[in-house]
Amino acid sequence: MSDIIIGIDLGTTNSEVAIVENGKVTIIADAGKKILPSFVGIGDGGEILVGETARNQYLVYPERTVKSIKRLMGQDAQVVMADRQYSPQEISAVILKRLKAIAEDYVGHSLSKAVITVPAYFSDAQRQATREAGEIAGLEVVRMINEPTAAALVYGAGQSEAKRMLVYDLGGGTFDVSVVNVQAGVVEVLSSHGDNHLGGDDFDQQIVEHIQNHLREQHGVEIEGHGKAMARIVRAAENAKLRLSDEPFVQIEEEYLLEHGGTPIHLTLELARSTYEDMIADYINATMDATHIALKGAKLTATDIDEIILVGGSTRTPCIRERLFDEFGFEPHGEVDPDLCVAMGAAMQAAMIAGQSIDTVLVDVTPYTYGTSALGYLDGMPYPYQFVPIIHKNSVLPVRKSEAFMTHQDGQRAVNVRIYQGEDPDALNNIEIGEFTIEDLLDVPAGNIITLTLDLDLNGILHVSAREKASGMEKSITINNAISRFAPEELAGAKRRIEGLFGEEGAETDADRSESAAAAEARNLIKKAESLFDTVSAEDKEDMVDLIETIMAGLESGNDAALREPVERLNDIIYYLES
Amino acid sequence: MKSPYQILGVSEQASDAEIKQAYLQLVKDNPPDRDQQRFRQIQQAYEAIKDGDSRLRYALFHLPSLTFDELLEHAFPQNRVAHAMPAEDFLKLLTSVASDKLPFKTQVKAS
């Protein structure tokens, strides 16, 4: 039996895990849920929380909860969770570990290999960080594939006639657009473009700012810095956004948001879909511009596209569908759940790598141009940092290209090589992704030939080597962002730390003891209510969450009298549910 | 050294569609995940002859054994010269040929 390789969509907001069994793709559900919210938190007892429970906790203990960690991947950043610092890789590893456990429960034995999807427009550093997160979680990342490509694989499989598809993938934090040709069992990406910091989170943020302005004008309150109130507003903004997909107006209401000058502040605000669409218009325009760049990269126009595939939860926004309809003249496809199709594609690619099936073959491209800088000309003037592209945007992966350079001084003994990612003829306007020096060159006149080879692998990770032609001396590196990259021993340390987090389950703390009996009762009730979340209807859950929010506000202000009424109502609901 | 036509198993008269079909079939049998060397060879062969422009470029710059007259013959086959190419198209062709993909610079392409 060949090793099972799982397919993982590690998303900004939601994550999923899938496998192929008997030629069929299954999204593995955890307690009936196929979607694991990408939230990580530390619970009351110091135990690690992942998914729905962490997401619920976010309202109450934002300081112990982390969301949208994907946006920080590849950066030299740390997040604080319950007074301890974690790298983005470690937080992502916690999510991966949970997904791995869900899959292991399902198949009944341990698993060690995964295909993980990343946004097509993820940079080298972001891809490296994703691979490290996998290692910390105890998963060998056998391949990283691009999210829109994974989705195209799902739609392309079993397609008999040749089709050109546009994959429009707008997730919680990233946007990708790819033009794909599906023909004769080959899914061939023709071009890719995107923005790795544009997504539904930005839409939420616009609503959050709108609410903040409202509170400032109406109540003279500056809410920034009130952690819990901010968390509630973030959640309220997200809910409003979701409801605006179906309704023209929404009422945003949060009672007892916080106290200001001795009086409680209640938030009541109506938001019209048209107002919201104005707020996000710049973002939508940016995605349409990227779509045109992708079409141009594929040397096609809108009329050449046969189908549009929508991927990512944010594509439920009605104005996105309208804009695409205006551009292309037909309705986008959405038969496969836009939240699930990336994980399904990952599982299909995983099955292919494991040798299970080769029904559909993927051919992908790089969305970036890679090159180096050299003495040259810019706008007709001599310039020391002319960008010399070596691997061009939209080249098919894997790709290896070489370029020859000459030393410009007699007896030059060293060359400094810088590698850039970008399109600008001025290298300094591109992103420098690595540099190295070749020393001890032969003592010869100017014109000593150095060949530089760039090798971009199937995972989109760049390997670089330089060679002095005359001596054969070679120096090679794998480009990695020296800042965000872990050293091997650090990686092992991180792995132990995350394993430790998972091992500490069940411990109790006495943090709540100093509170009044009424407060303690209220907290217990909240826990009980949250434990029922998985089994109740969406409507009941919404009522419960609302009541919990009210109770939490009362707990925060220490006003036991304010607890009585919501506690009673929550008790009634629980009683009704349990009987 | 096999020519791109030999690698893809198509004749020199093959159409764009035939070349694409042959390429896709080979990719299907040789996915990039299996044998990267082989896949790269197929990919490069395809890129060398996938459309009229690239075939012209290949004919002009990768067949050193041909005489200049033969090269011209390759570039502008007799039977099609009946309706001569408009000057504008010819200029466009020249500028596209003189792009960075040619070995004019001190550039060495490794496989």
PDB file of C-alpha atoms in Angstrom, chain A residues 101-367:
ATOM      1  CA  ALA A 101      -5.099  14.772  13.865  1.00  0.00           C
ATOM      2  CA  ILE A 102      -8.517  15.092  12.213  1.00  0.00           C
ATOM      3  CA  ALA A 103      -7.278  13.104   9.220  1.00  0.00           C
ATOM      4  CA  GLU A 104      -5.573  10.520  11.443  1.00  0.00           C
ATOM      5  CA  ASP A 105      -8.795   9.983  13.368  1.00  0.00           C
ATOM      6  CA  TYR A 106     -10.562   9.421  10.086  1.00  0.00           C
ATOM      7  CA  VAL A 107      -8.128   6.928   8.530  1.00  0.00           C
ATOM      8  CA  GLY A 108      -7.292   5.240  11.819  1.00  0.00           C
ATOM      9  CA  HIS A 109      -3.507   5.471  11.650  1.00  0.00           C
ATOM     10  CA  SER A 110      -0.786   8.091  11.746  1.00  0.00           C
ATOM     11  CA  LEU A 111      -0.012  10.249   8.719  1.00  0.00           C
ATOM     12  CA  SER A 112       3.152  12.120   7.926  1.00  0.00           C
ATOM     13  CA  LYS A 113       2.893  13.624   4.451  1.00  0.00           C
ATOM     14  CA  ALA A 114       0.881  16.471   3.017  1.00  0.00           C
ATOM     15  CA  VAL A 115       0.338  18.640  -0.015  1.00  0.00           C
ATOM     16  CA  ILE A 116      -0.366  22.164   1.232  1.00  0.00           C
ATOM     17  CA  THR A 117      -1.844  24.898  -0.915  1.00  0.00           C
ATOM     18  CA  VAL A 118      -0.526  28.451  -0.939  1.00  0.00           C
ATOM     19  CA  PRO A 119      -1.754  31.549  -2.756  1.00  0.00           C
ATOM     20  CA  ALA A 120      -0.240  31.665  -6.241  1.00  0.00           C
ATOM     21  CA  TYR A 121       1.066  35.118  -5.447  1.00  0.00           C
ATOM     22  CA  PHE A 122       2.835  33.938  -2.271  1.00  0.00           C
ATOM     23  CA  SER A 123       6.471  35.016  -2.367  1.00  0.00           C
ATOM     24  CA  ASP A 124       9.481  32.799  -1.831  1.00  0.00           C
ATOM     25  CA  ALA A 125       9.679  33.772   1.862  1.00  0.00           C
ATOM     26  CA  GLN A 126       5.988  33.033   2.400  1.00  0.00           C
ATOM     27  CA  ARG A 127       6.376  29.608   0.796  1.00  0.00           C
ATOM     28  CA  GLN A 128       9.429  28.808   2.930  1.00  0.00           C
ATOM     29  CA  ALA A 129       7.499  29.784   6.048  1.00  0.00           C
ATOM     30  CA  THR A 130       4.620  27.507   5.046  1.00  0.00           C
ATOM     31  CA  ARG A 131       6.969  24.587   4.582  1.00  0.00           C
ATOM     32  CA  GLU A 132       8.484  25.266   8.009  1.00  0.00           C
ATOM     33  CA  ALA A 133       5.052  25.335   9.605  1.00  0.00           C
ATOM     34  CA  GLY A 134       4.521  21.860   8.146  1.00  0.00           C
ATOM     35  CA  GLU A 135       7.812  20.632   9.591  1.00  0.00           C
ATOM     36  CA  ILE A 136       6.967  22.016  13.029  1.00  0.00           C
ATOM     37  CA  ALA A 137       3.635  20.202  12.851  1.00  0.00           C
ATOM     38  CA  GLY A 138       5.424  16.957  12.033  1.00  0.00           C
ATOM     39  CA  LEU A 139       4.350  16.896   8.399  1.00  0.00           C
ATOM     40  CA  GLU A 140       6.579  16.400   5.426  1.00  0.00           C
ATOM     41  CA  VAL A 141       5.339  18.884   2.846  1.00  0.00           C
ATOM     42  CA  VAL A 142       5.795  16.846  -0.312  1.00  0.00           C
ATOM     43  CA  ARG A 143       4.492  19.640  -2.490  1.00  0.00           C
ATOM     44  CA  MET A 144       3.045  23.116  -2.246  1.00  0.00           C
ATOM     45  CA  ILE A 145       0.581  23.923  -4.997  1.00  0.00           C
ATOM     46  CA  ASN A 146      -1.099  27.191  -5.823  1.00  0.00           C
ATOM     47  CA  GLU A 147      -4.642  27.628  -4.576  1.00  0.00           C
ATOM     48  CA  PRO A 148      -6.267  28.725  -7.861  1.00  0.00           C
ATOM     49  CA  THR A 149      -4.484  25.859  -9.608  1.00  0.00           C
ATOM     50  CA  ALA A 150      -5.867  23.387  -7.090  1.00  0.00           C
ATOM     51  CA  ALA A 151      -9.359  24.723  -7.727  1.00  0.00           C
ATOM     52  CA  ALA A 152      -8.855  24.477 -11.496  1.00  0.00           C
ATOM     53  CA  LEU A 153      -7.808  20.851 -11.025  1.00  0.00           C
ATOM     54  CA  VAL A 154     -11.186  20.089  -9.428  1.00  0.00           C
ATOM     55  CA  TYR A 155     -13.105  21.763 -12.242  1.00  0.00           C
ATOM     56  CA  GLY A 156     -10.775  20.451 -14.940  1.00  0.00           C
ATOM     57  CA  ALA A 157     -10.868  16.794 -13.922  1.00  0.00           C
ATOM     58  CA  GLY A 158     -13.147  14.817 -16.196  1.00  0.00           C
ATOM     59  CA  GLN A 159     -13.567  17.752 -18.542  1.00  0.00           C
ATOM     60  CA  SER A 160     -13.816  16.315 -22.045  1.00  0.00           C
ATOM     61  CA  GLU A 161     -13.661  19.384 -24.264  1.00  0.00           C
ATOM     62  CA  ALA A 162     -10.945  22.007 -24.291  1.00  0.00           C
ATOM     63  CA  LYS A 163     -11.782  25.036 -22.164  1.00  0.00           C
ATOM     64  CA  ARG A 164     -10.164  28.249 -21.064  1.00  0.00           C
ATOM     65  CA  MET A 165     -10.983  29.165 -17.503  1.00  0.00           C
ATOM     66  CA  LEU A 166     -10.433  32.202 -15.352  1.00  0.00           C
ATOM     67  CA  VAL A 167      -9.992  31.341 -11.686  1.00  0.00           C
ATOM     68  CA  TYR A 168     -10.889  34.283  -9.460  1.00  0.00           C
ATOM     69  CA  ASP A 169      -9.769  33.433  -5.947  1.00  0.00           C
ATOM     70  CA  LEU A 170     -10.544  35.944  -3.213  1.00  0.00           C
ATOM     71  CA  GLY A 171      -9.994  34.574   0.245  1.00  0.00           C
ATOM     72  CA  GLY A 172      -9.727  36.060   3.704  1.00  0.00           C
ATOM     73  CA  GLY A 173      -6.313  37.550   3.155  1.00  0.00           C
ATOM     74  CA  THR A 174      -5.110  36.995  -0.376  1.00  0.00           C
ATOM     75  CA  PHE A 175      -6.232  37.456  -3.945  1.00  0.00           C
ATOM     76  CA  ASP A 176      -5.118  35.363  -6.914  1.00  0.00           C
ATOM     77  CA  VAL A 177      -6.297  35.264 -10.470  1.00  0.00           C
ATOM     78  CA  SER A 178      -5.149  32.616 -12.933  1.00  0.00           C
ATOM     79  CA  VAL A 179      -5.916  31.899 -16.557  1.00  0.00           C
ATOM     80  CA  VAL A 180      -6.032  28.159 -17.140  1.00  0.00           C
ATOM     81  CA  ASN A 181      -6.326  25.975 -20.228  1.00  0.00           C
ATOM     82  CA  VAL A 182      -7.947  22.603 -19.615  1.00  0.00           C
ATOM     83  CA  GLN A 183      -7.479  20.147 -22.441  1.00  0.00           C
ATOM     84  CA  ALA A 184      -6.821  16.437 -22.919  1.00  0.00           C
ATOM     85  CA  GLY A 185      -6.420  15.755 -19.201  1.00  0.00           C
ATOM     86  CA  VAL A 186      -3.904  18.522 -18.658  1.00  0.00           C
ATOM     87  CA  VAL A 187      -4.647  21.561 -16.506  1.00  0.00           C
ATOM     88  CA  GLU A 188      -2.243  24.133 -17.846  1.00  0.00           C
ATOM     89  CA  VAL A 189      -1.890  27.476 -16.082  1.00  0.00           C
ATOM     90  CA  LEU A 190      -1.196  30.116 -18.721  1.00  0.00           C
ATOM     91  CA  SER A 191      -0.707  33.080 -16.386  1.00  0.00           C
ATOM     92  CA  SER A 192      -1.131  34.116 -12.791  1.00  0.00           C
ATOM     93  CA  HIS A 193      -1.362  37.405 -10.976  1.00  0.00           C
ATOM     94  CA  GLY A 194      -2.547  38.634  -7.618  1.00  0.00           C
ATOM     95  CA  ASP A 195      -2.046  40.487  -4.406  1.00  0.00           C
ATOM     96  CA  ASN A 196      -0.931  38.627  -1.318  1.00  0.00           C
ATOM     97  CA  HIS A 197      -2.421  41.201   1.054  1.00  0.00           C
ATOM     98  CA  LEU A 198      -5.945  41.715  -0.223  1.00  0.00           C
ATOM     99  CA  GLY A 199      -8.926  39.799   1.069  1.00  0.00           C
ATOM    100  CA  GLY A 200     -12.104  39.610   3.083  1.00  0.00           C
ATOM    101  CA  ASP A 201     -10.247  40.746   6.211  1.00  0.00           C
ATOM    102  CA  ASP A 202      -9.720  44.094   4.482  1.00  0.00           C
ATOM    103  CA  PHE A 203     -13.456  44.331   3.833  1.00  0.00           C
ATOM    104  CA  ASP A 204     -14.124  43.657   7.533  1.00  0.00           C
ATOM    105  CA  GLN A 205     -11.611  46.340   8.418  1.00  0.00           C
ATOM    106  CA  GLN A 206     -13.497  48.914   6.335  1.00  0.00           C
ATOM    107  CA  ILE A 207     -16.679  48.156   8.273  1.00  0.00           C
ATOM    108  CA  VAL A 208     -14.757  48.236  11.564  1.00  0.00           C
ATOM    109  CA  GLU A 209     -13.470  51.711  10.726  1.00  0.00           C
ATOM    110  CA  HIS A 210     -16.967  52.771   9.780  1.00  0.00           C
ATOM    111  CA  ILE A 211     -18.214  51.605  13.201  1.00  0.00           C
ATOM    112  CA  GLN A 212     -15.305  53.318  14.945  1.00  0.00           C
ATOM    113  CA  ASN A 213     -16.160  56.604  13.235  1.00  0.00           C
ATOM    114  CA  HIS A 214     -19.766  56.190  14.217  1.00  0.00           C
ATOM    115  CA  LEU A 215     -18.873  55.601  17.883  1.00  0.00           C
ATOM    116  CA  ARG A 216     -16.546  58.584  17.844  1.00  0.00           C
ATOM    117  CA  GLU A 217     -19.207  60.882  16.393  1.00  0.00           C
ATOM    118  CA  GLN A 218     -22.190  59.594  18.357  1.00  0.00           C
ATOM    119  CA  HIS A 219     -20.664  58.839  21.714  1.00  0.00           C
ATOM    120  CA  GLY A 220     -17.267  60.494  21.663  1.00  0.00           C
ATOM    121  CA  VAL A 221     -15.675  57.131  22.382  1.00  0.00           C
ATOM    122  CA  GLU A 222     -12.284  55.994  21.144  1.00  0.00           C
ATOM    123  CA  ILE A 223     -12.631  52.236  21.075  1.00  0.00           C
ATOM    124  CA  GLU A 224      -9.088  51.389  20.034  1.00  0.00           C
ATOM    125  CA  GLY A 225      -7.384  49.808  23.028  1.00  0.00           C
ATOM    126  CA  HIS A 226     -10.516  48.216  24.465  1.00  0.00           C
ATOM    127  CA  GLY A 227      -9.543  44.684  23.477  1.00  0.00           C
ATOM    128  CA  LYS A 228     -12.826  42.908  24.083  1.00  0.00           C
ATOM    129  CA  ALA A 229     -15.014  45.654  22.661  1.00  0.00           C
ATOM    130  CA  MET A 230     -12.792  45.704  19.555  1.00  0.00           C
ATOM    131  CA  ALA A 231     -13.081  41.928  19.224  1.00  0.00           C
ATOM    132  CA  ARG A 232     -16.860  42.231  19.347  1.00  0.00           C
ATOM    133  CA  ILE A 233     -16.834  44.960  16.732  1.00  0.00           C
ATOM    134  CA  VAL A 234     -14.593  42.872  14.477  1.00  0.00           C
ATOM    135  CA  ARG A 235     -17.022  39.979  14.803  1.00  0.00           C
ATOM    136  CA  ALA A 236     -20.028  42.276  14.278  1.00  0.00           C
ATOM    137  CA  ALA A 237     -18.380  43.714  11.153  1.00  0.00           C
ATOM    138  CA  GLU A 238     -17.752  40.251   9.764  1.00  0.00           C
ATOM    139  CA  ASN A 239     -21.351  39.192  10.437  1.00  0.00           C
ATOM    140  CA  ALA A 240     -22.665  42.355   8.806  1.00  0.00           C
ATOM    141  CA  LYS A 241     -20.512  41.649   5.739  1.00  0.00           C
ATOM    142  CA  LEU A 242     -21.837  38.098   5.459  1.00  0.00           C
ATOM    143  CA  ARG A 243     -25.452  39.226   5.804  1.00  0.00           C
ATOM    144  CA  LEU A 244     -24.977  41.947   3.202  1.00  0.00           C
ATOM    145  CA  SER A 245     -24.368  39.185   0.651  1.00  0.00           C
ATOM    146  CA  ASP A 246     -28.093  38.376   0.934  1.00  0.00           C
ATOM    147  CA  GLU A 247     -29.725  41.527   2.287  1.00  0.00           C
ATOM    148  CA  PRO A 248     -29.689  45.145   1.098  1.00  0.00           C
ATOM    149  CA  PHE A 249     -29.482  46.555   4.655  1.00  0.00           C
ATOM    150  CA  VAL A 250     -28.203  45.241   7.952  1.00  0.00           C
ATOM    151  CA  GLN A 251     -28.619  46.440  11.494  1.00  0.00           C
ATOM    152  CA  ILE A 252     -25.398  46.268  13.510  1.00  0.00           C
ATOM    153  CA  GLU A 253     -26.247  46.030  17.191  1.00  0.00           C
ATOM    154  CA  GLU A 254     -23.979  45.408  20.147  1.00  0.00           C
ATOM    155  CA  GLU A 255     -25.378  46.060  23.601  1.00  0.00           C
ATOM    156  CA  TYR A 256     -23.167  47.006  26.539  1.00  0.00           C
ATOM    157  CA  LEU A 257     -20.210  47.368  24.257  1.00  0.00           C
ATOM    158  CA  LEU A 258     -18.279  49.228  26.912  1.00  0.00           C
ATOM    159  CA  GLU A 259     -18.695  51.831  29.616  1.00  0.00           C
ATOM    160  CA  HIS A 260     -17.872  55.425  28.964  1.00  0.00           C
ATOM    161  CA  GLY A 261     -18.050  58.059  31.677  1.00  0.00           C
ATOM    162  CA  GLY A 262     -20.169  55.767  33.815  1.00  0.00           C
ATOM    163  CA  THR A 263     -22.794  55.016  31.174  1.00  0.00           C
ATOM    164  CA  PRO A 264     -22.927  51.871  29.075  1.00  0.00           C
ATOM    165  CA  ILE A 265     -22.494  52.356  25.341  1.00  0.00           C
ATOM    166  CA  HIS A 266     -24.794  50.436  23.026  1.00  0.00           C
ATOM    167  CA  LEU A 267     -23.973  50.238  19.362  1.00  0.00           C
ATOM    168  CA  THR A 268     -26.830  50.567  16.898  1.00  0.00           C
ATOM    169  CA  LEU A 269     -25.990  51.289  13.307  1.00  0.00           C
ATOM    170  CA  GLU A 270     -27.616  50.555   9.988  1.00  0.00           C
ATOM    171  CA  LEU A 271     -25.385  49.699   7.053  1.00  0.00           C
ATOM    172  CA  ALA A 272     -26.634  49.624   3.468  1.00  0.00           C
ATOM    173  CA  ARG A 273     -25.113  47.267   0.931  1.00  0.00           C
ATOM    174  CA  SER A 274     -24.489  50.207  -1.385  1.00  0.00           C
ATOM    175  CA  THR A 275     -22.524  52.027   1.349  1.00  0.00           C
ATOM    176  CA  TYR A 276     -20.501  48.881   1.972  1.00  0.00           C
ATOM    177  CA  GLU A 277     -19.822  48.449  -1.735  1.00  0.00           C
ATOM    178  CA  ASP A 278     -18.504  52.006  -1.891  1.00  0.00           C
ATOM    179  CA  MET A 279     -16.145  51.180   0.985  1.00  0.00           C
ATOM    180  CA  ILE A 280     -14.634  48.205  -0.798  1.00  0.00           C
ATOM    181  CA  ALA A 281     -14.725  49.617  -4.344  1.00  0.00           C
ATOM    182  CA  ASP A 282     -10.972  50.276  -4.432  1.00  0.00           C
ATOM    183  CA  TYR A 283     -10.244  46.668  -3.511  1.00  0.00           C
ATOM    184  CA  ILE A 284     -12.616  45.307  -6.142  1.00  0.00           C
ATOM    185  CA  ASN A 285     -11.067  47.600  -8.738  1.00  0.00           C
ATOM    186  CA  ALA A 286      -7.640  46.273  -7.787  1.00  0.00           C
ATOM    187  CA  THR A 287      -8.819  42.696  -8.369  1.00  0.00           C
ATOM    188  CA  MET A 288     -10.214  43.637 -11.787  1.00  0.00           C
ATOM    189  CA  ASP A 289      -6.911  45.305 -12.725  1.00  0.00           C
ATOM    190  CA  ALA A 290      -5.092  42.125 -11.696  1.00  0.00           C
ATOM    191  CA  THR A 291      -7.541  40.099 -13.799  1.00  0.00           C
ATOM    192  CA  HIS A 292      -6.621  42.166 -16.856  1.00  0.00           C
ATOM    193  CA  ILE A 293      -2.917  41.707 -16.172  1.00  0.00           C
ATOM    194  CA  ALA A 294      -3.455  37.940 -15.998  1.00  0.00           C
ATOM    195  CA  LEU A 295      -5.387  37.944 -19.287  1.00  0.00           C
ATOM    196  CA  LYS A 296      -2.646  39.983 -20.927  1.00  0.00           C
ATOM    197  CA  GLY A 297      -0.039  37.587 -19.554  1.00  0.00           C
ATOM    198  CA  ALA A 298      -1.880  34.710 -21.239  1.00  0.00           C
ATOM    199  CA  LYS A 299      -2.154  36.801 -24.451  1.00  0.00           C
ATOM    200  CA  LEU A 300      -5.944  36.478 -24.292  1.00  0.00           C
ATOM    201  CA  THR A 301      -8.910  38.803 -23.994  1.00  0.00           C
ATOM    202  CA  ALA A 302     -12.134  38.449 -22.021  1.00  0.00           C
ATOM    203  CA  THR A 303     -13.927  36.916 -25.018  1.00  0.00           C
ATOM    204  CA  ASP A 304     -11.468  33.987 -25.084  1.00  0.00           C
ATOM    205  CA  ILE A 305     -12.578  32.823 -21.624  1.00  0.00           C
ATOM    206  CA  ASP A 306     -15.157  30.004 -21.565  1.00  0.00           C
ATOM    207  CA  GLU A 307     -15.731  29.743 -17.823  1.00  0.00           C
ATOM    208  CA  ILE A 308     -15.136  31.680 -14.633  1.00  0.00           C
ATOM    209  CA  ILE A 309     -14.481  29.768 -11.437  1.00  0.00           C
ATOM    210  CA  LEU A 310     -15.010  31.482  -8.109  1.00  0.00           C
ATOM    211  CA  VAL A 311     -12.877  30.371  -5.190  1.00  0.00           C
ATOM    212  CA  GLY A 312     -12.754  31.689  -1.627  1.00  0.00           C
ATOM    213  CA  GLY A 313     -15.508  32.858   0.682  1.00  0.00           C
ATOM    214  CA  SER A 314     -15.184  36.508  -0.282  1.00  0.00           C
ATOM    215  CA  THR A 315     -16.436  35.756  -3.804  1.00  0.00           C
ATOM    216  CA  ARG A 316     -19.933  35.559  -2.274  1.00  0.00           C
ATOM    217  CA  THR A 317     -19.940  39.373  -2.355  1.00  0.00           C
ATOM    218  CA  PRO A 318     -22.658  40.190  -4.932  1.00  0.00           C
ATOM    219  CA  CYS A 319     -20.838  43.133  -6.524  1.00  0.00           C
ATOM    220  CA  ILE A 320     -17.909  40.862  -7.438  1.00  0.00           C
ATOM    221  CA  ARG A 321     -20.224  38.612  -9.430  1.00  0.00           C
ATOM    222  CA  GLU A 322     -21.753  41.679 -11.066  1.00  0.00           C
ATOM    223  CA  ARG A 323     -18.372  43.108 -12.033  1.00  0.00           C
ATOM    224  CA  LEU A 324     -17.272  39.793 -13.521  1.00  0.00           C
ATOM    225  CA  PHE A 325     -20.548  39.506 -15.412  1.00  0.00           C
ATOM    226  CA  ASP A 326     -20.036  43.009 -16.827  1.00  0.00           C
ATOM    227  CA  GLU A 327     -16.513  42.103 -17.957  1.00  0.00           C
ATOM    228  CA  PHE A 328     -17.137  38.654 -19.376  1.00  0.00           C
ATOM    229  CA  GLY A 329     -20.834  38.585 -20.216  1.00  0.00           C
ATOM    230  CA  PHE A 330     -21.703  35.342 -18.418  1.00  0.00           C
ATOM    231  CA  GLU A 331     -22.282  34.069 -14.903  1.00  0.00           C
ATOM    232  CA  PRO A 332     -19.366  32.603 -12.970  1.00  0.00           C
ATOM    233  CA  HIS A 333     -19.393  28.967 -11.919  1.00  0.00           C
ATOM    234  CA  GLY A 334     -19.889  27.932  -8.361  1.00  0.00           C
ATOM    235  CA  GLU A 335     -20.964  24.266  -8.355  1.00  0.00           C
ATOM    236  CA  VAL A 336     -18.140  23.293  -6.056  1.00  0.00           C
ATOM    237  CA  ASP A 337     -18.285  25.059  -2.704  1.00  0.00           C
ATOM    238  CA  PRO A 338     -15.821  27.962  -3.002  1.00  0.00           C
ATOM    239  CA  ASP A 339     -14.625  27.204   0.533  1.00  0.00           C
ATOM    240  CA  LEU A 340     -13.844  23.552  -0.185  1.00  0.00           C
ATOM    241  CA  CYS A 341     -12.567  23.194  -3.725  1.00  0.00           C
ATOM    242  CA  VAL A 342      -8.970  24.199  -2.916  1.00  0.00           C
ATOM    243  CA  ALA A 343      -8.612  21.402  -0.355  1.00  0.00           C
ATOM    244  CA  MET A 344     -10.173  18.974  -2.843  1.00  0.00           C
ATOM    245  CA  GLY A 345      -7.617  19.944  -5.495  1.00  0.00           C
ATOM    246  CA  ALA A 346      -4.801  19.536  -2.959  1.00  0.00           C
ATOM    247  CA  ALA A 347      -6.019  16.011  -2.195  1.00  0.00           C
ATOM    248  CA  MET A 348      -6.183  15.171  -5.909  1.00  0.00           C
ATOM    249  CA  GLN A 349      -2.610  16.345  -6.438  1.00  0.00           C
ATOM    250  CA  ALA A 350      -1.559  14.429  -3.313  1.00  0.00           C
ATOM    251  CA  ALA A 351      -3.130  11.249  -4.681  1.00  0.00           C
ATOM    252  CA  MET A 352      -1.279  11.736  -7.940  1.00  0.00           C
ATOM    253  CA  ILE A 353       2.057  12.157  -6.161  1.00  0.00           C
ATOM    254  CA  ALA A 354       1.304   9.078  -4.051  1.00  0.00           C
ATOM    255  CA  GLY A 355       0.816   7.182  -7.309  1.00  0.00           C
ATOM    256  CA  GLN A 356      -2.904   6.600  -6.873  1.00  0.00           C
ATOM    257  CA  SER A 357      -4.165   8.149 -10.090  1.00  0.00           C
ATOM    258  CA  ILE A 358      -3.009  10.355 -12.924  1.00  0.00           C
ATOM    259  CA  ASP A 359      -6.312  11.381 -14.440  1.00  0.00           C
ATOM    260  CA  THR A 360      -5.345  15.012 -14.595  1.00  0.00           C
ATOM    261  CA  VAL A 361      -1.878  16.503 -14.823  1.00  0.00           C
ATOM    262  CA  LEU A 362      -1.013  19.984 -13.579  1.00  0.00           C
ATOM    263  CA  VAL A 363       1.296  22.381 -15.364  1.00  0.00           C
ATOM    264  CA  ASP A 364       1.803  25.581 -13.369  1.00  0.00           C
ATOM    265  CA  VAL A 365       3.666  28.862 -13.855  1.00  0.00           C
ATOM    266  CA  THR A 366       5.441  31.410 -11.667  1.00  0.00           C
ATOM    267  CA  PRO A 367       3.648  34.728 -11.166  1.00  0.00           C
TER     268      PRO A 367
END
